[in-house]
Amino acid sequence: MTALTLGAAINAGLAKALENDDRVLLMGEDIGKLGGVFRVTDGLQQRFGAQRVVDTPLAEAGIVGTAVGLALRGYRPVVEIQFDGFVYPAFDQIVCQVAKLHYRSNGRIRMPLVIRIPWAGGVGAAEHHSESPEAYFVHTAGLRVVAASNPQDAHVMLQQAVASDDPVIFFEPKRLYHSKGEVDLDAALADAPPMHLARVAREGTDATIVTYGAQVRTALDAALAAEDEGISLEVIDLRSLSPIDMNTVAASVRKTGRVVVTHEAAREAGVGAELVASITEQCFSYLETPPQRVTGHDIPYPPSKLEKHHVPDLDRILFAVDRVLEREEEVLR
Amino acid sequence: MTYTQTQDSLTGGVPDQGEVLRVLEPDGSRVPDATLDPWVSDLSPHELRALHRDMVLTRRLDAEGVALQRQGQLALWAPCRGQEAVQVGTAHALAPGDFVFPSYREHGVLLGRGAQPADYVLAWRGEEHSAYDHTTINAAPPQIIIGAQSLHATGWAMGAQRDGSTDVAVAYYGDGATSQGDVNEAMVFASSFRAPVVFVCSNNQWAISEPVTVQAKYPIAGRAPGFGIPSLRIDGNDALACVAAMRWALDRARRGEGPSFIEAVTYRMGPHTTSDDPTRYREPAEVEAWAQRDPVERLEAYLRAEGILDDGGLEEVARAADALAAEVRAACIGATTRAPETMFDHVYAEPHGGLERQKAEYVEYLAGFEGEGSR
């Protein structure tokens, strides 16, 4: 095991993918000499050459659209969208082309494309640099959507995404890029849990928190704080947003009978809405109280001085935990 | 040597004789052109007859598509009448390993790539999104999103370049597409990476009801040099000019000189699709003027004058066209709609739990109707 930042863990995963398959290539703005604005691709162009790690023109539709053509020619492109809010210019290519070509061609065309998106807020960034667009992609059939929450998962899931014959939207929580964790660089990919499975990040008995990405850390912090009050919270890290591993979610909810869903993205028609709907369909008779959502507000991402009021923090999560535990009045008194 | 059109002349609808490169006049007489001539000087009578034959076949196929739509057999059809020369001419210049990225109107290109009768109609009938096997005819599924395929062609070409092959990608689109960001981004990428791709813009004067003058205040072929891409502006109703321009572009690509752009000035004689009513937005006189420049009649006149084609040859071609139309009709009417549960197939290459659950639910729902006759 090696202690690596999440960014370095992805870098190591990309290096392995480039090493193992010469049809893999990286494309994006500033990913070569600079090593990416977050340095996630640091040193890769030096090591693998400008033909494998390609600095592209500043055109998101161009990056994704040419990657489609490269995939048609038999390549496995991994493209970087520099920031979450910059994915929209490529939206048509992603939802109309990348997502649908396998279906349109009756399975004859494969789109083994990975679209890496440094994602979400909490880093004091400028406008358009802190967005959570995951629901758009989850809503689009044909795409797989995953979100890493720690260096080990990021390292492994990136390689799984590259190996997948389906297009994968790979969300990287940028506020965790510099956070460290133990990574097993030598573990065989075949032994790792598949990326579509959720992970029980912490076991508990009183209520379940379902979340993903950087919110996993916040949820774990909340669980630790709740422990001081004698409350045992289970935390589920979804890892995959499409498909959602409802088996793991439902098993937890059936055990605890109470559930809080939290994410940074806006609430309306978000992943949380899907989760609560599915939980209600599948676990209704097990639920002791109505599920609660703790999310970003239904507003454009606010100026960074206000973002701490937008991104759900430990207190907002615990407030919702109190509600599902029916401790709300007690707390307010 | 590229385009010479002025801004004013773009507003006239029908371009001047001198504004585009051609080697065949509308009456079929052969005129010299220093740029194009070298690329068609070696065309044999056999090749010329094949070119004519495929243009006639394309026109017949197109007429059959319109008829099948009018008879309720197809939901929609996008007629290509008037554009046979650019479609067939450019496709004839291709090598088997080249790969085309067509729009929805490129019936003549697909014919040139070897599409089978069912390949033309199943998508328009609503049975498939794309019926043909892209690997068999080296053609991507027909693109509906305007201009999106230009990027795919460029990416494919970048791959061909990496592979060290001489394969070339071709993106086909109309004049309207040149307003799209994708088409412009494709030119940036193609130029920057020197990708072996040819952009073929069939300027058919109309993007549904928008005349090209709404899209372009400067000749479309004139834009490409700004990206560092050489271009030719040719008479798209002159099949020989289309072959020549395409050979020029393919040769550049195969020699590692990167992308080329061809603006083929032509005319969409029919509606945008069978749902469209062009009488609402264009003048009969304009259509009539373009009818005088018919690409099929033009090549026919030339071949007759050269003694390459006679009445017997024409009858033979007409019979082949009828046979193709009959096969297309049979493929259309004989189509069977797939079982409903197959609509869940091929969304993903690998199993997707959420979708599998949904499919299972629907299959179970349908099973509840078994024995009740047709649903």
XYZ file of C-alpha atoms in Angstrom:
708
model
C 0.000 0.000 0.000
C 1.129 3.506 -0.816
C -0.229 6.789 0.509
C -1.349 8.821 -2.520
C -3.521 11.832 -3.129
C -6.677 11.208 -5.117
C -5.136 13.088 -8.039
C -1.983 10.998 -7.945
C -4.021 7.819 -7.662
C -5.839 8.710 -10.876
C -2.535 9.577 -12.495
C -1.217 6.130 -11.589
C -4.403 4.560 -12.952
C -4.065 6.448 -16.227
C -0.426 5.381 -16.498
C -1.405 1.733 -16.069
C -4.142 2.058 -18.657
C -1.709 3.616 -21.139
C 0.855 0.943 -20.378
C -1.500 -2.003 -20.715
C -3.210 -1.079 -23.976
C -1.642 0.927 -26.752
C -5.107 1.774 -28.097
C -5.672 3.945 -25.024
C -4.931 7.624 -25.479
C -5.565 10.723 -23.408
C -6.949 13.929 -24.899
C -7.768 17.281 -23.404
C -6.857 20.883 -22.887
C -3.550 21.431 -21.107
C -3.119 17.794 -20.161
C 0.299 17.378 -21.799
C 3.147 19.672 -20.882
C 1.254 21.303 -18.039
C -0.008 17.974 -16.736
C -3.555 19.292 -16.479
C -4.712 22.312 -14.495
C -4.960 19.988 -11.466
C -1.768 18.108 -12.496
C -3.722 14.877 -12.693
C -1.932 13.954 -15.936
C 1.424 15.188 -14.660
C 4.373 13.538 -16.386
C 2.271 11.297 -18.598
C 3.087 13.057 -21.853
C 6.765 12.972 -20.977
C 6.503 9.261 -20.361
C 4.142 8.173 -23.141
C 4.688 10.840 -25.785
C 2.542 13.484 -27.405
C 0.806 10.880 -29.571
C -0.651 9.148 -26.507
C -1.239 12.201 -24.315
C -2.648 14.790 -26.645
C -2.972 18.500 -25.990
C -6.060 19.509 -27.957
C -7.531 22.770 -29.191
C -9.818 24.506 -26.697
C -13.037 23.010 -27.931
C -15.027 20.631 -25.772
C -17.348 19.382 -28.513
C -14.235 18.904 -30.622
C -12.528 16.860 -27.939
C -15.477 14.553 -27.377
C -16.537 14.441 -31.027
C -13.107 13.473 -32.309
C -12.875 10.905 -29.512
C -16.034 9.351 -30.965
C -14.267 9.016 -34.308
C -11.170 7.578 -32.665
C -13.322 5.024 -30.849
C -14.903 4.114 -34.187
C -11.418 3.508 -35.505
C -10.695 1.170 -32.568
C -9.075 3.477 -30.040
C -10.044 3.859 -26.388
C -9.863 7.598 -25.723
C -9.850 9.045 -22.223
C -10.770 12.695 -22.497
C -10.489 15.346 -19.830
C -13.042 18.116 -19.574
C -11.113 20.760 -17.737
C -13.941 21.764 -15.398
C -17.474 20.532 -14.746
C -19.075 23.693 -16.117
C -17.188 23.300 -19.379
C -18.873 20.036 -20.257
C -21.960 21.766 -21.601
C -20.445 22.740 -24.963
C -19.822 19.003 -25.447
C -23.264 18.029 -24.212
C -24.704 17.244 -27.648
C -21.785 15.010 -28.552
C -22.093 13.187 -25.219
C -25.842 12.640 -25.041
C -26.668 12.342 -28.761
C -23.550 10.614 -30.059
C -21.455 8.954 -27.341
C -24.477 7.648 -25.462
C -26.473 6.456 -28.462
C -24.125 5.059 -31.072
C -24.112 1.555 -29.604
C -27.892 1.525 -29.576
C -28.313 3.183 -32.971
C -26.026 0.619 -34.551
C -27.718 -2.354 -32.875
C -24.614 -2.999 -30.831
C -22.201 -2.970 -33.763
C -20.406 0.197 -32.680
C -18.648 0.260 -29.335
C -17.919 3.545 -27.576
C -15.236 2.697 -25.027
C -14.788 6.311 -24.086
C -13.997 7.749 -20.679
C -14.920 11.364 -20.044
C -13.104 12.587 -16.943
C -14.668 15.581 -15.274
C -13.010 17.425 -12.371
C -16.187 18.054 -10.499
C -18.178 20.027 -7.940
C -17.298 22.805 -5.551
C -15.700 23.628 -2.277
C -12.451 24.963 -3.690
C -13.304 28.659 -3.917
C -13.337 28.647 -7.676
C -14.709 31.094 -10.219
C -18.104 30.826 -11.869
C -18.666 27.653 -13.999
C -15.885 25.858 -12.106
C -17.910 24.169 -9.349
C -20.914 22.559 -10.963
C -22.581 19.226 -10.360
C -24.039 18.171 -13.721
C -24.333 14.466 -12.908
C -28.117 14.249 -13.180
C -28.012 15.202 -16.878
C -25.851 12.204 -17.605
C -27.615 9.804 -15.268
C -30.796 10.699 -17.136
C -29.230 9.704 -20.445
C -29.474 6.067 -21.435
C -26.266 4.595 -22.774
C -23.901 6.336 -20.396
C -22.360 4.909 -17.264
C -21.779 7.493 -14.596
C -19.380 6.949 -11.718
C -17.979 9.131 -8.968
C -14.923 8.315 -6.914
C -14.721 9.347 -3.277
C -11.235 8.191 -2.273
C -7.831 7.480 -3.802
C -8.154 3.688 -3.847
C -11.497 3.750 -5.658
C -10.339 6.500 -7.991
C -7.299 4.456 -8.953
C -9.208 1.259 -9.591
C -12.427 2.676 -11.020
C -10.525 4.746 -13.550
C -8.924 1.600 -14.898
C -12.275 -0.192 -14.873
C -13.810 2.704 -16.760
C -11.100 2.486 -19.410
C -11.612 -1.264 -19.672
C -15.386 -0.910 -20.045
C -16.814 -1.191 -23.538
C -19.420 1.382 -22.558
C -18.861 5.125 -22.373
C -18.200 6.225 -18.814
C -18.617 9.692 -17.325
C -15.980 9.722 -14.610
C -16.509 12.367 -11.950
C -13.483 13.366 -9.901
C -14.294 15.394 -6.773
C -11.871 18.246 -7.098
C -12.000 19.236 -3.461
C -10.520 15.823 -2.653
C -7.774 15.921 -5.309
C -5.165 16.655 -2.663
C -6.494 14.406 0.077
C -4.437 11.302 0.709
C -5.362 7.702 1.207
C -3.788 4.284 1.002
C -3.722 2.830 -2.507
C -2.806 -0.721 -3.423
C -0.959 -0.163 -6.671
C -0.134 -3.830 -7.143
C -3.609 -5.290 -6.720
C -5.002 -7.087 -9.750
C -7.874 -5.266 -11.403
C -9.815 -8.521 -11.622
C -9.890 -8.804 -7.839
C -11.314 -5.333 -7.262
C -15.056 -4.843 -6.752
C -16.714 -3.831 -10.035
C -17.371 -0.115 -10.342
C -21.141 -0.540 -10.535
C -21.274 -1.763 -6.936
C -21.864 0.581 -4.037
C -19.674 0.400 -0.966
C -20.707 0.411 2.652
C -18.283 3.083 3.773
C -19.305 2.709 7.398
C -21.617 0.280 9.089
C -24.398 1.468 11.374
C -27.821 0.548 12.639
C -29.938 3.636 13.344
C -30.132 5.338 9.931
C -28.572 5.160 6.478
C -26.870 8.028 4.700
C -26.621 7.484 0.945
C -24.203 9.686 -0.916
C -21.312 9.829 -3.387
C -18.210 11.786 -4.321
C -16.812 14.338 -1.910
C -19.997 14.148 0.179
C -18.937 10.694 1.345
C -16.279 12.317 3.466
C -18.776 14.835 4.870
C -21.214 12.024 5.608
C -18.511 10.021 7.386
C -17.674 13.090 9.454
C -21.341 13.422 10.324
C -21.470 9.765 11.325
C -18.472 10.255 13.583
C -20.116 13.261 15.218
C -23.392 11.370 15.633
C -21.538 8.557 17.320
C -20.765 10.957 20.167
C -24.501 11.236 20.726
C -24.893 7.487 20.646
C -26.342 7.386 17.133
C -25.081 4.702 14.763
C -25.156 5.800 11.141
C -24.482 3.615 8.114
C -22.886 5.427 5.180
C -23.299 4.125 1.636
C -20.907 5.381 -1.011
C -22.792 4.806 -4.261
C -19.672 4.988 -6.463
C -21.873 4.343 -9.499
C -24.752 6.732 -10.294
C -25.762 4.805 -13.404
C -26.521 2.104 -12.706
C -27.292 2.648 -9.047
C -26.623 -0.427 -6.945
C -30.054 -0.535 -5.338
C -29.362 -3.917 -3.773
C -26.799 -2.425 -1.425
C -28.925 0.655 -0.764
C -32.083 -1.347 -0.127
C -30.320 -3.831 2.157
C -29.114 -0.961 4.304
C -32.468 0.803 4.420
C -34.239 -2.413 5.322
C -31.801 -2.776 8.180
C -32.017 0.768 9.534
C -35.526 1.801 8.429
C -34.419 5.402 8.102
C -32.610 7.148 5.291
C -30.968 10.438 4.426
C -29.745 11.081 0.915
C -27.195 13.809 0.393
C -25.472 15.326 -2.592
C -24.039 18.618 -3.644
C -26.094 18.863 -6.856
C -29.408 20.678 -6.896
C -32.390 18.844 -5.467
C -35.062 18.969 -8.164
C -35.038 15.787 -10.265
C -31.564 14.979 -9.002
C -29.936 11.679 -8.133
C -31.430 12.028 -4.651
C -34.917 12.167 -6.118
C -34.241 8.940 -7.990
C -32.841 7.314 -4.869
C -35.775 8.302 -2.674
C -38.260 7.153 -5.294
C -36.553 3.784 -5.682
C -36.172 3.359 -1.919
C -39.850 4.127 -1.481
C -40.807 1.626 -4.178
C -38.596 -1.127 -2.850
C -38.485 -0.545 0.902
C -41.718 1.255 1.757
C -42.823 -1.154 4.437
C -39.432 -1.004 6.113
C -39.365 2.769 6.399
C -40.020 4.165 9.860
C -39.992 7.797 8.708
C -40.035 9.631 5.375
C -36.666 9.726 3.583
C -34.909 13.069 3.681
C -32.805 14.839 1.088
C -29.912 17.137 1.910
C -28.713 18.748 -1.286
C -27.455 21.849 -2.974
C -30.193 24.421 -3.407
C -32.085 24.801 -6.668
C -29.944 27.759 -7.616
C -27.021 28.293 -9.949
C -23.829 27.548 -8.061
C -23.370 30.632 -5.878
C -20.324 32.908 -5.675
C -17.611 31.063 -3.783
C -17.884 33.217 -0.651
C -21.341 31.717 -0.226
C -20.648 28.156 -1.298
C -20.460 26.852 2.259
C -24.173 27.633 2.457
C -24.838 25.660 -0.712
C -22.753 22.528 -0.300
C -24.370 20.407 2.399
C -22.154 20.271 5.446
C -22.031 18.027 8.463
C -24.616 20.071 10.375
C -27.206 20.008 7.605
C -26.768 16.260 7.320
C -27.120 15.797 11.076
C -30.208 17.987 11.069
C -31.775 15.635 8.543
C -30.618 12.651 10.592
C -32.479 14.122 13.533
C -35.593 14.372 11.392
C -35.497 10.755 10.241
C -34.779 9.697 13.829
C -37.674 11.891 14.961
C -35.317 13.741 17.267
C -36.046 17.031 15.613
C -38.259 18.508 18.359
C -35.925 17.278 21.004
C -33.026 19.013 19.313
C -34.933 22.244 18.743
C -35.954 22.385 22.397
C -6.967 28.305 -56.979
C -10.109 28.015 -55.026
C -13.295 30.048 -55.137
C -13.851 33.292 -56.885
C -17.361 34.202 -55.932
C -18.108 37.671 -54.672
C -20.501 38.458 -51.907
C -23.080 39.952 -54.253
C -23.328 36.941 -56.449
C -24.272 34.782 -53.466
C -27.570 36.548 -53.210
C -28.729 35.539 -56.655
C -29.717 31.965 -55.889
C -28.318 30.530 -59.094
C -24.575 31.015 -59.293
C -22.905 32.408 -62.373
C -21.336 30.084 -64.858
C -17.908 31.333 -63.934
C -18.113 31.086 -60.172
C -17.514 27.408 -59.785
C -15.082 24.953 -61.297
C -16.544 22.577 -63.821
C -15.526 20.446 -66.746
C -19.044 19.771 -68.051
C -21.326 22.599 -69.047
C -25.045 22.206 -68.288
C -25.585 21.059 -71.883
C -23.000 18.328 -71.439
C -20.230 19.890 -73.484
C -16.738 19.339 -72.149
C -14.787 22.405 -71.128
C -11.195 22.490 -69.966
C -10.284 23.283 -66.384
C -6.653 23.246 -65.390
C -7.373 22.261 -61.791
C -9.831 19.467 -62.418
C -8.725 18.014 -65.740
C -5.689 16.082 -64.477
C -7.895 14.168 -62.036
C -10.370 12.848 -64.582
C -8.226 12.429 -67.675
C -7.836 8.699 -67.046
C -11.525 7.864 -66.542
C -12.331 4.911 -68.793
C -15.627 4.512 -70.662
C -16.433 1.729 -68.236
C -15.908 3.996 -65.246
C -17.921 6.769 -66.853
C -20.802 4.404 -67.526
C -20.654 3.174 -63.930
C -20.814 6.750 -62.709
C -23.859 7.434 -64.831
C -25.470 4.179 -63.828
C -25.134 4.897 -60.108
C -26.553 8.382 -60.566
C -29.596 6.967 -62.340
C -29.927 4.305 -59.667
C -29.733 6.942 -56.948
C -32.440 8.987 -58.633
C -34.682 5.943 -58.978
C -34.018 4.912 -55.391
C -34.906 8.415 -54.275
C -38.136 8.416 -56.275
C -39.028 5.076 -54.725
C -38.359 6.489 -51.250
C -40.727 9.374 -51.901
C -43.365 7.018 -53.337
C -43.119 4.643 -50.386
C -43.561 7.564 -48.012
C -46.604 8.810 -49.923
C -48.055 5.321 -49.721
C -47.604 5.274 -45.978
C -44.860 2.669 -46.043
C -42.191 5.049 -44.784
C -42.667 7.568 -42.008
C -40.374 10.037 -43.719
C -37.885 10.367 -46.551
C -35.237 12.994 -47.283
C -35.099 13.358 -51.066
C -31.729 13.827 -52.749
C -32.929 14.578 -56.290
C -30.577 17.069 -57.892
C -27.627 16.060 -55.735
C -26.775 12.790 -57.485
C -23.564 14.076 -59.013
C -21.903 15.176 -55.799
C -22.983 12.078 -53.909
C -22.138 9.494 -56.534
C -19.182 11.374 -57.983
C -17.365 11.761 -54.686
C -18.225 8.223 -53.554
C -16.824 6.806 -56.799
C -13.442 8.317 -56.011
C -13.155 6.476 -52.682
C -11.073 3.408 -51.917
C -12.631 0.490 -50.014
C -10.701 1.329 -46.834
C -11.952 4.897 -46.678
C -14.763 5.624 -44.268
C -17.693 7.953 -44.846
C -19.707 9.858 -42.275
C -22.925 10.725 -44.097
C -25.846 12.939 -43.276
C -29.377 11.585 -43.628
C -29.633 12.679 -47.286
C -26.639 10.804 -48.686
C -28.445 7.949 -50.452
C -26.074 8.116 -53.418
C -23.037 7.893 -51.146
C -24.431 4.789 -49.454
C -25.128 3.270 -52.852
C -21.502 3.879 -53.731
C -20.422 2.158 -50.549
C -22.470 -0.930 -51.338
C -25.541 -0.489 -49.147
C -28.203 -3.156 -49.618
C -31.884 -2.468 -50.439
C -33.066 -2.800 -46.856
C -30.315 -0.460 -45.669
C -32.046 2.518 -47.267
C -35.538 2.116 -45.931
C -35.609 0.470 -42.515
C -34.538 3.591 -40.638
C -37.026 5.783 -42.527
C -39.702 3.216 -41.851
C -38.949 3.333 -38.157
C -37.776 -0.261 -37.766
C -34.124 0.516 -36.989
C -32.075 3.568 -36.217
C -29.463 2.392 -38.700
C -29.923 -0.748 -40.707
C -26.550 -1.201 -42.317
C -23.436 -2.720 -40.829
C -20.909 0.109 -40.726
C -18.035 -2.341 -41.044
C -19.390 -3.852 -44.263
C -19.791 -0.617 -46.182
C -17.395 1.577 -44.189
C -20.060 4.126 -43.459
C -21.119 5.489 -40.067
C -24.838 5.490 -39.250
C -26.545 8.377 -41.048
C -26.334 11.499 -38.935
C -29.428 13.487 -38.033
C -27.797 16.057 -35.745
C -26.543 18.661 -38.193
C -22.792 18.561 -38.635
C -21.996 16.324 -35.649
C -20.405 13.751 -37.950
C -17.710 16.176 -39.071
C -15.986 15.648 -35.731
C -16.359 11.889 -35.905
C -14.763 11.891 -39.333
C -11.915 14.016 -38.053
C -11.341 11.737 -35.065
C -11.467 8.644 -37.257
C -8.943 10.290 -39.554
C -6.695 11.039 -36.584
C -6.868 7.333 -35.775
C -6.057 6.344 -39.364
C -3.090 8.679 -39.240
C -1.848 7.058 -36.017
C -2.251 3.644 -37.580
C 0.052 4.704 -40.392
C -2.589 3.760 -42.949
C -3.593 5.662 -46.074
C -7.290 5.421 -45.232
C -9.204 8.671 -45.466
C -12.349 9.784 -43.651
C -15.019 11.790 -45.420
C -17.617 13.968 -43.726
C -20.692 14.812 -45.782
C -22.971 17.651 -44.789
C -24.980 20.503 -46.222
C -24.567 24.250 -46.296
C -26.628 24.683 -43.143
C -24.158 22.562 -41.204
C -21.390 25.043 -41.822
C -23.090 27.347 -39.328
C -22.691 24.724 -36.622
C -19.950 24.819 -34.025
C -19.089 21.155 -34.569
C -18.213 21.736 -38.216
C -15.950 24.616 -37.324
C -14.350 22.696 -34.441
C -13.793 19.801 -36.819
C -11.852 22.096 -39.142
C -9.733 23.335 -36.238
C -8.901 19.793 -35.143
C -8.368 18.530 -38.686
C -6.042 21.372 -39.487
C -4.114 21.269 -36.204
C -3.533 17.525 -36.382
C -3.240 17.379 -40.187
C -5.896 14.709 -40.196
C -6.570 12.840 -43.446
C -10.176 13.939 -43.740
C -12.195 15.409 -46.568
C -15.119 17.692 -45.841
C -17.725 17.558 -48.571
C -20.259 20.336 -48.251
C -23.207 19.902 -50.576
C -24.352 23.480 -50.821
C -27.870 22.744 -51.996
C -28.939 26.347 -51.366
C -31.544 25.592 -48.731
C -31.463 24.460 -45.090
C -35.138 23.577 -44.855
C -36.558 27.062 -45.508
C -33.389 29.054 -44.821
C -31.555 30.097 -47.973
C -27.789 29.834 -47.919
C -27.675 33.628 -47.850
C -28.937 33.482 -44.274
C -26.042 31.206 -43.350
C -23.215 32.630 -45.415
C -22.206 36.127 -46.446
C -19.044 34.790 -48.016
C -18.545 31.718 -50.179
C -18.506 28.667 -47.926
C -15.394 27.292 -49.625
C -13.732 30.549 -48.689
C -13.879 29.754 -45.015
C -11.679 26.671 -45.113
C -8.437 28.481 -46.018
C -8.895 30.494 -42.847
C -8.491 27.234 -40.963
C -5.451 26.378 -43.042
C -7.451 23.956 -45.160
C -7.330 24.228 -48.958
C -10.675 24.170 -50.663
C -12.320 23.842 -54.036
C -15.625 25.326 -55.069
C -17.049 23.141 -57.768
C -20.201 22.713 -59.773
C -21.934 20.026 -57.753
C -24.121 19.110 -60.721
C -21.082 18.173 -62.760
C -20.292 14.579 -61.904
C -16.818 14.749 -63.418
C -15.954 17.828 -61.393
C -17.091 15.969 -58.276
C -14.901 12.968 -59.071
C -11.968 15.262 -59.819
C -12.274 17.368 -56.680
C -12.599 14.280 -54.527
C -9.572 12.647 -56.109
C -7.622 15.842 -55.497
C -8.644 15.856 -51.834
C -8.047 12.122 -51.310
C -4.642 12.354 -52.887
C -3.669 15.179 -50.559
C -4.868 13.180 -47.561
C -3.062 10.002 -48.607
C 0.160 11.927 -49.141
C 0.004 13.217 -45.576
C -1.000 16.731 -46.506
C -4.020 16.722 -44.244
C -7.607 17.863 -44.681
C -9.339 19.379 -47.698
C -12.670 21.057 -48.165
C -14.987 20.758 -51.136
C -17.975 23.000 -51.597
C -20.163 21.410 -54.233
C -22.645 24.011 -55.418
C -25.838 22.159 -56.211
C -29.568 22.290 -55.578
C -32.039 20.254 -53.618
C -34.790 19.882 -56.239
C -37.353 18.456 -53.854
C -38.426 19.266 -50.316
C -36.127 19.021 -47.302
C -38.087 15.942 -46.325
C -41.458 14.591 -47.337
C -42.927 16.622 -44.439
C -41.717 19.877 -45.948
C -43.489 22.194 -48.378
C -40.895 24.143 -50.343
C -43.546 26.069 -52.289
C -43.966 28.166 -49.152
C -40.457 29.543 -49.316
C -39.020 29.353 -52.811
C -39.926 30.546 -56.264
C -40.845 28.172 -59.099
C -38.515 30.114 -61.384
C -35.553 29.228 -59.200
C -36.405 25.548 -59.248
C -36.904 25.707 -63.007
C -33.525 27.378 -63.493
C -31.832 24.597 -61.579
C -33.752 21.956 -63.506
C -31.833 23.199 -66.537
C -28.640 22.120 -64.802
C -29.727 18.583 -64.083
C -26.708 16.439 -63.208
C -27.977 13.194 -64.698
C -29.012 14.694 -68.026
C -25.731 16.572 -68.180
C -23.573 13.484 -67.861
C -25.873 11.574 -70.181
C -25.493 14.215 -72.896
C -21.736 14.110 -72.531
C -21.536 10.330 -72.673
C -23.822 10.186 -75.683
C -21.780 12.810 -77.497
C -18.639 10.816 -76.755
C -20.258 7.634 -77.994
C -19.881 6.011 -74.591
C -23.578 5.569 -73.987
C -26.393 4.787 -76.423
C -30.092 3.973 -76.265
C -29.331 0.355 -75.526
C -27.064 1.319 -72.645
C -29.655 3.693 -71.246
C -32.339 1.020 -71.353
C -30.057 -1.323 -69.526
C -29.467 1.249 -66.810
C -33.190 1.966 -66.567
C -33.856 -1.732 -66.047
C -31.227 -1.912 -63.321
C -32.820 1.109 -61.656
C -36.260 -0.499 -61.768
C -34.824 -3.676 -60.314
C -33.209 -1.794 -57.443
C -36.443 0.090 -56.768
C -38.344 -3.186 -56.698
C -35.857 -4.660 -54.239
C -36.086 -1.582 -52.040
C -39.876 -1.770 -52.132
C -39.809 -5.464 -51.271
C -37.405 -4.848 -48.410
C -39.653 -2.089 -47.123
C -42.962 -3.890 -47.386
C -41.459 -7.156 -46.223
C -39.951 -5.617 -43.108
C -40.959 -7.168 -39.846
C -41.107 -5.177 -36.642
C -38.926 -6.578 -33.903
C -40.293 -7.955 -30.668
C -40.889 -5.098 -28.196
C -38.455 -6.394 -25.594
C -35.608 -6.002 -28.081
C -35.872 -2.232 -27.685
C -33.997 -2.683 -24.432
C -31.088 -4.365 -26.195
C -27.783 -2.702 -27.028
C -28.298 0.350 -24.864
C -25.132 -0.813 -23.126
C -22.386 -3.148 -24.223
C -22.198 -4.619 -20.715
C -25.023 -5.487 -18.303
C -26.684 -2.482 -16.619
C -28.647 -3.434 -13.518
C -31.154 -0.596 -13.648
C -32.095 -1.227 -17.253
C -32.240 -4.993 -16.787
C -34.772 -4.496 -13.991
C -36.858 -2.234 -16.184
C -36.782 -4.700 -19.073
C -37.799 -7.556 -16.798
C -40.727 -5.518 -15.488
C -41.943 -4.722 -18.974
C -41.542 -8.267 -20.228
C -43.589 -9.451 -17.264
C -46.217 -6.838 -18.005
C -46.457 -7.949 -21.644
C -46.681 -11.592 -20.598
C -49.892 -10.712 -18.803
C -51.553 -10.169 -22.194
C -50.585 -13.531 -23.621
C -53.502 -15.356 -25.160
C -55.478 -12.138 -25.628
C -54.548 -11.795 -29.281
C -52.606 -8.901 -30.722
C -51.531 -6.082 -28.479
